[in-house]
Amino acid sequence: MANRPKYLNLFQYRFPIPAYVSILHRVSGAVLFLSLPGLLAWWQCSLTSADSFAASRAFMANPLVKLMAIGLVWAYLHHVCAGIRHLAADLDMGTELKSARMSSWLVLAVSIVLTLLIAVRIW
């Protein structure tokens, strides 16, 4: 009992890449959930009239809004890719250490590459 640590400092531990992908999966899901009311309100506003659609386009032309949109695109793509990875793990596929690391890197690579392709279109 005397050798046990008094507190657990998570910043001192080096997590494996699957842990980071899993944490980012949860964070991206939370970001998407919390941004949904604003996105739906913006979408509804853009559909009410031609003037509101023009105002929505002008709003989307702001570079900060474009960066936020690209961030949401990444959150969506990462959440989908990591969700597929988690579903495969639930089916006991890719649960070995080597394949878990490889699929984690694949999730990060695919989500980033797809985000960059969409970002070029958005910008």
mmCIF file of N, CA and C in Angstrom:
data_model
loop_
_atom_site.group_PDB
_atom_site.id
_atom_site.type_symbol
_atom_site.label_atom_id
_atom_site.label_comp_id
_atom_site.label_asym_id
_atom_site.label_seq_id
_atom_site.Cartn_x
_atom_site.Cartn_y
_atom_site.Cartn_z
ATOM 1 N N MET A 1 0.792 -1.193 0.000
ATOM 2 C CA MET A 1 0.000 0.000 0.000
ATOM 3 C C MET A 1 0.837 1.260 0.000
ATOM 4 N N ALA A 2 1.974 1.245 0.611
ATOM 5 C CA ALA A 2 2.793 2.452 0.711
ATOM 6 C C ALA A 2 3.410 2.843 -0.615
ATOM 7 N N ASN A 3 3.545 1.911 -1.577
ATOM 8 C CA ASN A 3 4.185 2.190 -2.863
ATOM 9 C C ASN A 3 3.218 2.761 -3.898
ATOM 10 N N ARG A 4 1.958 2.873 -3.561
ATOM 11 C CA ARG A 4 0.977 3.378 -4.520
ATOM 12 C C ARG A 4 1.116 4.885 -4.672
ATOM 13 N N PRO A 5 0.910 5.393 -5.890
ATOM 14 C CA PRO A 5 0.984 6.850 -6.066
ATOM 15 C C PRO A 5 -0.204 7.542 -5.403
ATOM 16 N N LYS A 6 0.004 8.783 -5.024
ATOM 17 C CA LYS A 6 -1.048 9.547 -4.360
ATOM 18 C C LYS A 6 -2.042 10.123 -5.360
ATOM 19 N N TYR A 7 -1.610 10.393 -6.572
ATOM 20 C CA TYR A 7 -2.505 10.918 -7.597
ATOM 21 C C TYR A 7 -2.009 10.435 -8.954
ATOM 22 N N LEU A 8 -2.897 10.473 -9.925
ATOM 23 C CA LEU A 8 -2.575 10.028 -11.274
ATOM 24 C C LEU A 8 -2.510 11.245 -12.180
ATOM 25 N N ASN A 9 -1.320 11.576 -12.642
ATOM 26 C CA ASN A 9 -1.130 12.714 -13.541
ATOM 27 C C ASN A 9 -1.120 12.183 -14.973
ATOM 28 N N LEU A 10 -2.213 12.400 -15.702
ATOM 29 C CA LEU A 10 -2.337 11.864 -17.056
ATOM 30 C C LEU A 10 -1.388 12.527 -18.049
ATOM 31 N N PHE A 11 -0.867 13.703 -17.704
ATOM 32 C CA PHE A 11 0.048 14.385 -18.615
ATOM 33 C C PHE A 11 1.449 13.784 -18.578
ATOM 34 N N GLN A 12 1.731 12.916 -17.629
ATOM 35 C CA GLN A 12 3.042 12.276 -17.545
ATOM 36 C C GLN A 12 3.088 10.956 -18.311
ATOM 37 N N TYR A 13 1.944 10.454 -18.725
ATOM 38 C CA TYR A 13 1.896 9.177 -19.420
ATOM 39 C C TYR A 13 1.935 9.396 -20.920
ATOM 40 N N ARG A 14 2.535 8.467 -21.612
ATOM 41 C CA ARG A 14 2.552 8.515 -23.073
ATOM 42 C C ARG A 14 1.566 7.470 -23.575
ATOM 43 N N PHE A 15 0.457 7.953 -24.106
ATOM 44 C CA PHE A 15 -0.580 7.049 -24.569
ATOM 45 C C PHE A 15 -0.232 6.491 -25.941
ATOM 46 N N PRO A 16 -0.687 5.286 -26.264
ATOM 47 C CA PRO A 16 -0.494 4.752 -27.620
ATOM 48 C C PRO A 16 -1.432 5.456 -28.593
ATOM 49 N N ILE A 17 -1.123 5.348 -29.863
ATOM 50 C CA ILE A 17 -1.900 6.037 -30.896
ATOM 51 C C ILE A 17 -3.364 5.602 -30.905
ATOM 52 N N PRO A 18 -3.711 4.336 -30.640
ATOM 53 C CA PRO A 18 -5.146 4.004 -30.583
ATOM 54 C C PRO A 18 -5.895 4.776 -29.495
ATOM 55 N N ALA A 19 -5.226 5.095 -28.404
ATOM 56 C CA ALA A 19 -5.881 5.875 -27.346
ATOM 57 C C ALA A 19 -6.177 7.288 -27.831
ATOM 58 N N TYR A 20 -5.256 7.897 -28.538
ATOM 59 C CA TYR A 20 -5.489 9.243 -29.073
ATOM 60 C C TYR A 20 -6.633 9.245 -30.087
ATOM 61 N N VAL A 21 -6.666 8.227 -30.942
ATOM 62 C CA VAL A 21 -7.747 8.143 -31.934
ATOM 63 C C VAL A 21 -9.086 7.972 -31.231
ATOM 64 N N SER A 22 -9.118 7.171 -30.188
ATOM 65 C CA SER A 22 -10.352 6.972 -29.440
ATOM 66 C C SER A 22 -10.785 8.260 -28.731
ATOM 67 N N ILE A 23 -9.849 8.975 -28.143
ATOM 68 C CA ILE A 23 -10.166 10.248 -27.488
ATOM 69 C C ILE A 23 -10.663 11.261 -28.516
ATOM 70 N N LEU A 24 -9.989 11.333 -29.674
ATOM 71 C CA LEU A 24 -10.428 12.260 -30.724
ATOM 72 C C LEU A 24 -11.803 11.872 -31.268
ATOM 73 N N HIS A 25 -12.117 10.582 -31.264
ATOM 74 C CA HIS A 25 -13.437 10.124 -31.701
ATOM 75 C C HIS A 25 -14.509 10.693 -30.774
ATOM 76 N N ARG A 26 -14.257 10.642 -29.481
ATOM 77 C CA ARG A 26 -15.217 11.188 -28.519
ATOM 78 C C ARG A 26 -15.309 12.714 -28.629
ATOM 79 N N VAL A 27 -14.169 13.359 -28.774
ATOM 80 C CA VAL A 27 -14.163 14.831 -28.878
ATOM 81 C C VAL A 27 -14.872 15.277 -30.154
ATOM 82 N N SER A 28 -14.589 14.597 -31.269
ATOM 83 C CA SER A 28 -15.242 14.984 -32.519
ATOM 84 C C SER A 28 -16.746 14.762 -32.448
ATOM 85 N N GLY A 29 -17.185 13.698 -31.787
ATOM 86 C CA GLY A 29 -18.617 13.475 -31.609
ATOM 87 C C GLY A 29 -19.261 14.569 -30.782
ATOM 88 N N ALA A 30 -18.585 14.990 -29.725
ATOM 89 C CA ALA A 30 -19.114 16.063 -28.882
ATOM 90 C C ALA A 30 -19.176 17.382 -29.656
ATOM 91 N N VAL A 31 -18.136 17.676 -30.430
ATOM 92 C CA VAL A 31 -18.119 18.910 -31.226
ATOM 93 C C VAL A 31 -19.248 18.905 -32.252
ATOM 94 N N LEU A 32 -19.442 17.774 -32.913
ATOM 95 C CA LEU A 32 -20.517 17.687 -33.897
ATOM 96 C C LEU A 32 -21.884 17.845 -33.237
ATOM 97 N N PHE A 33 -22.061 17.206 -32.086
ATOM 98 C CA PHE A 33 -23.337 17.298 -31.381
ATOM 99 C C PHE A 33 -23.614 18.731 -30.935
ATOM 100 N N LEU A 34 -22.610 19.396 -30.391
ATOM 101 C CA LEU A 34 -22.806 20.749 -29.885
ATOM 102 C C LEU A 34 -22.975 21.773 -31.008
ATOM 103 N N SER A 35 -22.403 21.498 -32.180
ATOM 104 C CA SER A 35 -22.517 22.446 -33.293
ATOM 105 C C SER A 35 -23.790 22.237 -34.107
ATOM 106 N N LEU A 36 -24.483 21.146 -33.881
ATOM 107 C CA LEU A 36 -25.663 20.832 -34.683
ATOM 108 C C LEU A 36 -26.764 21.889 -34.606
ATOM 109 N N PRO A 37 -27.136 22.412 -33.441
ATOM 110 C CA PRO A 37 -28.184 23.451 -33.430
ATOM 111 C C PRO A 37 -27.804 24.690 -34.252
ATOM 112 N N GLY A 38 -26.565 25.130 -34.155
ATOM 113 C CA GLY A 38 -26.136 26.289 -34.933
ATOM 114 C C GLY A 38 -26.137 26.018 -36.423
ATOM 115 N N LEU A 39 -25.694 24.841 -36.809
ATOM 116 C CA LEU A 39 -25.693 24.484 -38.230
ATOM 117 C C LEU A 39 -27.113 24.397 -38.784
ATOM 118 N N LEU A 40 -27.999 23.802 -38.007
ATOM 119 C CA LEU A 40 -29.384 23.696 -38.471
ATOM 120 C C LEU A 40 -30.047 25.066 -38.563
ATOM 121 N N ALA A 41 -29.764 25.957 -37.616
ATOM 122 C CA ALA A 41 -30.321 27.313 -37.669
ATOM 123 C C ALA A 41 -29.774 28.066 -38.876
ATOM 124 N N TRP A 42 -28.472 27.916 -39.133
ATOM 125 C CA TRP A 42 -27.872 28.582 -40.294
ATOM 126 C C TRP A 42 -28.474 28.050 -41.590
ATOM 127 N N TRP A 43 -28.660 26.745 -41.660
ATOM 128 C CA TRP A 43 -29.230 26.126 -42.853
ATOM 129 C C TRP A 43 -30.667 26.606 -43.062
ATOM 130 N N GLN A 44 -31.460 26.624 -41.992
ATOM 131 C CA GLN A 44 -32.837 27.101 -42.090
ATOM 132 C C GLN A 44 -32.875 28.551 -42.553
ATOM 133 N N CYS A 45 -31.978 29.355 -42.025
ATOM 134 C CA CYS A 45 -31.925 30.762 -42.418
ATOM 135 C C CYS A 45 -31.582 30.896 -43.900
ATOM 136 N N SER A 46 -30.699 30.052 -44.378
ATOM 137 C CA SER A 46 -30.285 30.153 -45.783
ATOM 138 C C SER A 46 -31.385 29.708 -46.741
ATOM 139 N N LEU A 47 -32.363 28.964 -46.243
ATOM 140 C CA LEU A 47 -33.427 28.448 -47.110
ATOM 141 C C LEU A 47 -34.682 29.314 -47.130
ATOM 142 N N THR A 48 -34.732 30.349 -46.305
ATOM 143 C CA THR A 48 -35.974 31.124 -46.206
ATOM 144 C C THR A 48 -36.213 32.039 -47.400
ATOM 145 N N SER A 49 -35.160 32.651 -47.936
ATOM 146 C CA SER A 49 -35.352 33.546 -49.087
ATOM 147 C C SER A 49 -34.037 33.676 -49.844
ATOM 148 N N ALA A 50 -34.125 34.316 -50.982
ATOM 149 C CA ALA A 50 -32.922 34.535 -51.790
ATOM 150 C C ALA A 50 -31.961 35.490 -51.077
ATOM 151 N N ASP A 51 -32.505 36.476 -50.394
ATOM 152 C CA ASP A 51 -31.655 37.421 -49.662
ATOM 153 C C ASP A 51 -30.933 36.748 -48.508
ATOM 154 N N SER A 52 -31.638 35.883 -47.790
ATOM 155 C CA SER A 52 -30.986 35.197 -46.676
ATOM 156 C C SER A 52 -29.942 34.200 -47.187
ATOM 157 N N PHE A 53 -30.194 33.634 -48.374
ATOM 158 C CA PHE A 53 -29.187 32.757 -48.969
ATOM 159 C C PHE A 53 -27.942 33.554 -49.337
ATOM 160 N N ALA A 54 -28.129 34.738 -49.883
ATOM 161 C CA ALA A 54 -26.992 35.602 -50.218
ATOM 162 C C ALA A 54 -26.240 36.016 -48.956
ATOM 163 N N ALA A 55 -26.969 36.294 -47.889
ATOM 164 C CA ALA A 55 -26.310 36.631 -46.620
ATOM 165 C C ALA A 55 -25.538 35.442 -46.068
ATOM 166 N N SER A 56 -26.076 34.242 -46.241
ATOM 167 C CA SER A 56 -25.369 33.030 -45.790
ATOM 168 C C SER A 56 -24.092 32.815 -46.590
ATOM 169 N N ARG A 57 -24.164 33.071 -47.878
ATOM 170 C CA ARG A 57 -22.960 32.947 -48.711
ATOM 171 C C ARG A 57 -21.913 33.967 -48.308
ATOM 172 N N ALA A 58 -22.342 35.173 -48.009
ATOM 173 C CA ALA A 58 -21.408 36.213 -47.560
ATOM 174 C C ALA A 58 -20.796 35.839 -46.215
ATOM 175 N N PHE A 59 -21.601 35.269 -45.337
ATOM 176 C CA PHE A 59 -21.100 34.814 -44.041
ATOM 177 C C PHE A 59 -20.057 33.711 -44.230
ATOM 178 N N MET A 60 -20.312 32.803 -45.162
ATOM 179 C CA MET A 60 -19.386 31.694 -45.415
ATOM 180 C C MET A 60 -18.098 32.176 -46.089
ATOM 181 N N ALA A 61 -18.091 33.352 -46.662
ATOM 182 C CA ALA A 61 -16.899 33.881 -47.311
ATOM 183 C C ALA A 61 -15.859 34.365 -46.313
ATOM 184 N N ASN A 62 -16.242 34.554 -45.066
ATOM 185 C CA ASN A 62 -15.313 34.972 -44.018
ATOM 186 C C ASN A 62 -14.279 33.865 -43.775
ATOM 187 N N PRO A 63 -12.973 34.185 -43.788
ATOM 188 C CA PRO A 63 -11.949 33.148 -43.604
ATOM 189 C C PRO A 63 -12.058 32.399 -42.269
ATOM 190 N N LEU A 64 -12.469 33.081 -41.211
ATOM 191 C CA LEU A 64 -12.617 32.410 -39.925
ATOM 192 C C LEU A 64 -13.751 31.388 -39.968
ATOM 193 N N VAL A 65 -14.826 31.727 -40.650
ATOM 194 C CA VAL A 65 -15.955 30.801 -40.800
ATOM 195 C C VAL A 65 -15.527 29.609 -41.659
ATOM 196 N N LYS A 66 -14.723 29.874 -42.680
ATOM 197 C CA LYS A 66 -14.226 28.773 -43.504
ATOM 198 C C LYS A 66 -13.355 27.822 -42.692
ATOM 199 N N LEU A 67 -12.512 28.380 -41.825
ATOM 200 C CA LEU A 67 -11.684 27.523 -40.962
ATOM 201 C C LEU A 67 -12.546 26.696 -40.021
ATOM 202 N N MET A 68 -13.590 27.304 -39.491
ATOM 203 C CA MET A 68 -14.494 26.552 -38.622
ATOM 204 C C MET A 68 -15.210 25.460 -39.406
ATOM 205 N N ALA A 69 -15.587 25.749 -40.623
ATOM 206 C CA ALA A 69 -16.248 24.743 -41.459
ATOM 207 C C ALA A 69 -15.295 23.594 -41.775
ATOM 208 N N ILE A 70 -14.046 23.920 -42.053
ATOM 209 C CA ILE A 70 -13.059 22.871 -42.314
ATOM 210 C C ILE A 70 -12.844 22.038 -41.047
ATOM 211 N N GLY A 71 -12.836 22.692 -39.893
ATOM 212 C CA GLY A 71 -12.723 21.946 -38.637
ATOM 213 C C GLY A 71 -13.893 20.998 -38.429
ATOM 214 N N LEU A 72 -15.093 21.441 -38.766
ATOM 215 C CA LEU A 72 -16.257 20.565 -38.644
ATOM 216 C C LEU A 72 -16.219 19.427 -39.660
ATOM 217 N N VAL A 73 -15.702 19.709 -40.837
ATOM 218 C CA VAL A 73 -15.543 18.643 -41.833
ATOM 219 C C VAL A 73 -14.575 17.589 -41.305
ATOM 220 N N TRP A 74 -13.447 18.047 -40.727
ATOM 221 C CA TRP A 74 -12.502 17.077 -40.156
ATOM 222 C C TRP A 74 -13.160 16.291 -39.028
ATOM 223 N N ALA A 75 -13.908 16.965 -38.154
ATOM 224 C CA ALA A 75 -14.561 16.271 -37.039
ATOM 225 C C ALA A 75 -15.507 15.199 -37.571
ATOM 226 N N TYR A 76 -16.257 15.532 -38.603
ATOM 227 C CA TYR A 76 -17.184 14.554 -39.183
ATOM 228 C C TYR A 76 -16.437 13.379 -39.799
ATOM 229 N N LEU A 77 -15.435 13.669 -40.608
ATOM 230 C CA LEU A 77 -14.704 12.591 -41.275
ATOM 231 C C LEU A 77 -13.945 11.725 -40.280
ATOM 232 N N HIS A 78 -13.339 12.347 -39.284
ATOM 233 C CA HIS A 78 -12.638 11.559 -38.275
ATOM 234 C C HIS A 78 -13.620 10.702 -37.484
ATOM 235 N N HIS A 79 -14.764 11.271 -37.147
ATOM 236 C CA HIS A 79 -15.749 10.524 -36.371
ATOM 237 C C HIS A 79 -16.260 9.323 -37.157
ATOM 238 N N VAL A 80 -16.492 9.499 -38.444
ATOM 239 C CA VAL A 80 -16.959 8.389 -39.277
ATOM 240 C C VAL A 80 -15.876 7.313 -39.398
ATOM 241 N N CYS A 81 -14.655 7.723 -39.718
ATOM 242 C CA CYS A 81 -13.572 6.745 -39.885
ATOM 243 C C CYS A 81 -13.276 6.007 -38.582
ATOM 244 N N ALA A 82 -13.214 6.739 -37.475
ATOM 245 C CA ALA A 82 -12.956 6.098 -36.189
ATOM 246 C C ALA A 82 -14.137 5.240 -35.765
ATOM 247 N N GLY A 83 -15.344 5.645 -36.124
ATOM 248 C CA GLY A 83 -16.518 4.826 -35.819
ATOM 249 C C GLY A 83 -16.487 3.504 -36.550
ATOM 250 N N ILE A 84 -16.068 3.520 -37.804
ATOM 251 C CA ILE A 84 -15.909 2.270 -38.559
ATOM 252 C C ILE A 84 -14.856 1.397 -37.898
ATOM 253 N N ARG A 85 -13.774 2.007 -37.450
ATOM 254 C CA ARG A 85 -12.717 1.263 -36.752
ATOM 255 C C ARG A 85 -13.246 0.644 -35.461
ATOM 256 N N HIS A 86 -14.044 1.406 -34.728
ATOM 257 C CA HIS A 86 -14.617 0.880 -33.481
ATOM 258 C C HIS A 86 -15.609 -0.246 -33.758
ATOM 259 N N LEU A 87 -16.390 -0.115 -34.823
ATOM 260 C CA LEU A 87 -17.311 -1.200 -35.186
ATOM 261 C C LEU A 87 -16.542 -2.469 -35.547
ATOM 262 N N ALA A 88 -15.445 -2.315 -36.268
ATOM 263 C CA ALA A 88 -14.624 -3.477 -36.598
ATOM 264 C C ALA A 88 -14.044 -4.107 -35.327
ATOM 265 N N ALA A 89 -13.642 -3.273 -34.381
ATOM 266 C CA ALA A 89 -13.124 -3.807 -33.115
ATOM 267 C C ALA A 89 -14.213 -4.533 -32.343
ATOM 268 N N ASP A 90 -15.445 -4.049 -32.421
ATOM 269 C CA ASP A 90 -16.551 -4.743 -31.769
ATOM 270 C C ASP A 90 -16.792 -6.117 -32.371
ATOM 271 N N LEU A 91 -16.456 -6.267 -33.640
ATOM 272 C CA LEU A 91 -16.568 -7.567 -34.309
ATOM 273 C C LEU A 91 -15.290 -8.389 -34.180
ATOM 274 N N ASP A 92 -14.392 -7.928 -33.311
ATOM 275 C CA ASP A 92 -13.122 -8.590 -33.015
ATOM 276 C C ASP A 92 -12.202 -8.648 -34.241
ATOM 277 N N MET A 93 -12.255 -7.595 -35.041
ATOM 278 C CA MET A 93 -11.362 -7.488 -36.192
ATOM 279 C C MET A 93 -10.380 -6.359 -35.911
ATOM 280 N N GLY A 94 -9.106 -6.621 -36.074
ATOM 281 C CA GLY A 94 -8.090 -5.609 -35.880
ATOM 282 C C GLY A 94 -7.817 -5.284 -34.429
ATOM 283 N N THR A 95 -7.988 -6.239 -33.555
ATOM 284 C CA THR A 95 -7.755 -5.984 -32.142
ATOM 285 C C THR A 95 -6.343 -6.331 -31.688
ATOM 286 N N GLU A 96 -5.562 -6.957 -32.560
ATOM 287 C CA GLU A 96 -4.172 -7.224 -32.204
ATOM 288 C C GLU A 96 -3.404 -5.912 -32.197
ATOM 289 N N LEU A 97 -2.305 -5.883 -31.462
ATOM 290 C CA LEU A 97 -1.573 -4.634 -31.255
ATOM 291 C C LEU A 97 -1.120 -4.008 -32.574
ATOM 292 N N LYS A 98 -0.536 -4.804 -33.445
ATOM 293 C CA LYS A 98 -0.007 -4.263 -34.708
ATOM 294 C C LYS A 98 -1.138 -3.721 -35.595
ATOM 295 N N SER A 99 -2.209 -4.480 -35.719
ATOM 296 C CA SER A 99 -3.306 -4.024 -36.577
ATOM 297 C C SER A 99 -4.069 -2.855 -35.942
ATOM 298 N N ALA A 100 -4.124 -2.804 -34.616
ATOM 299 C CA ALA A 100 -4.779 -1.665 -33.954
ATOM 300 C C ALA A 100 -3.988 -0.379 -34.199
ATOM 301 N N ARG A 101 -2.683 -0.468 -34.125
ATOM 302 C CA ARG A 101 -1.860 0.714 -34.409
ATOM 303 C C ARG A 101 -1.997 1.131 -35.868
ATOM 304 N N MET A 102 -1.962 0.139 -36.765
ATOM 305 C CA MET A 102 -2.059 0.444 -38.193
ATOM 306 C C MET A 102 -3.413 1.075 -38.533
ATOM 307 N N SER A 103 -4.486 0.536 -37.964
ATOM 308 C CA SER A 103 -5.800 1.101 -38.265
ATOM 309 C C SER A 103 -5.954 2.506 -37.660
ATOM 310 N N SER A 104 -5.293 2.755 -36.541
ATOM 311 C CA SER A 104 -5.335 4.100 -35.948
ATOM 312 C C SER A 104 -4.646 5.105 -36.854
ATOM 313 N N TRP A 105 -3.466 4.742 -37.343
ATOM 314 C CA TRP A 105 -2.768 5.632 -38.275
ATOM 315 C C TRP A 105 -3.574 5.811 -39.557
ATOM 316 N N LEU A 106 -4.239 4.747 -39.994
ATOM 317 C CA LEU A 106 -5.055 4.828 -41.205
ATOM 318 C C LEU A 106 -6.235 5.778 -41.005
ATOM 319 N N VAL A 107 -6.871 5.722 -39.840
ATOM 320 C CA VAL A 107 -7.980 6.630 -39.539
ATOM 321 C C VAL A 107 -7.497 8.074 -39.599
ATOM 322 N N LEU A 108 -6.358 8.353 -38.960
ATOM 323 C CA LEU A 108 -5.824 9.719 -38.978
ATOM 324 C C LEU A 108 -5.478 10.167 -40.391
ATOM 325 N N ALA A 109 -4.816 9.289 -41.143
ATOM 326 C CA ALA A 109 -4.398 9.654 -42.502
ATOM 327 C C ALA A 109 -5.600 9.894 -43.410
ATOM 328 N N VAL A 110 -6.560 8.995 -43.382
ATOM 329 C CA VAL A 110 -7.724 9.123 -44.269
ATOM 330 C C VAL A 110 -8.524 10.374 -43.920
ATOM 331 N N SER A 111 -8.747 10.608 -42.639
ATOM 332 C CA SER A 111 -9.547 11.776 -42.260
ATOM 333 C C SER A 111 -8.839 13.075 -42.623
ATOM 334 N N ILE A 112 -7.534 13.111 -42.465
ATOM 335 C CA ILE A 112 -6.797 14.339 -42.803
ATOM 336 C C ILE A 112 -6.739 14.555 -44.311
ATOM 337 N N VAL A 113 -6.472 13.500 -45.069
ATOM 338 C CA VAL A 113 -6.393 13.632 -46.531
ATOM 339 C C VAL A 113 -7.748 14.043 -47.106
ATOM 340 N N LEU A 114 -8.818 13.398 -46.659
ATOM 341 C CA LEU A 114 -10.143 13.778 -47.153
ATOM 342 C C LEU A 114 -10.503 15.204 -46.753
ATOM 343 N N THR A 115 -10.118 15.600 -45.552
ATOM 344 C CA THR A 115 -10.373 16.977 -45.116
ATOM 345 C C THR A 115 -9.617 17.969 -45.989
ATOM 346 N N LEU A 116 -8.368 17.678 -46.301
ATOM 347 C CA LEU A 116 -7.595 18.574 -47.164
ATOM 348 C C LEU A 116 -8.214 18.676 -48.554
ATOM 349 N N LEU A 117 -8.715 17.558 -49.085
ATOM 350 C CA LEU A 117 -9.364 17.604 -50.399
ATOM 351 C C LEU A 117 -10.620 18.466 -50.365
ATOM 352 N N ILE A 118 -11.401 18.345 -49.319
ATOM 353 C CA ILE A 118 -12.609 19.153 -49.198
ATOM 354 C C ILE A 118 -12.255 20.607 -48.890
ATOM 355 N N ALA A 119 -11.193 20.831 -48.113
ATOM 356 C CA ALA A 119 -10.763 22.188 -47.765
ATOM 357 C C ALA A 119 -10.362 22.971 -49.011
ATOM 358 N N VAL A 120 -9.748 22.292 -49.961
ATOM 359 C CA VAL A 120 -9.385 22.968 -51.217
ATOM 360 C C VAL A 120 -10.649 23.446 -51.920
ATOM 361 N N ARG A 121 -11.698 22.641 -51.870
ATOM 362 C CA ARG A 121 -12.967 23.021 -52.506
ATOM 363 C C ARG A 121 -13.647 24.159 -51.739
ATOM 364 N N ILE A 122 -13.583 24.108 -50.396
ATOM 365 C CA ILE A 122 -14.215 25.150 -49.587
ATOM 366 C C ILE A 122 -13.503 26.489 -49.762
ATOM 367 N N TRP A 123 -12.192 26.457 -49.764
ATOM 368 C CA TRP A 123 -11.434 27.697 -49.809
ATOM 369 C C TRP A 123 -11.504 28.291 -51.187
#
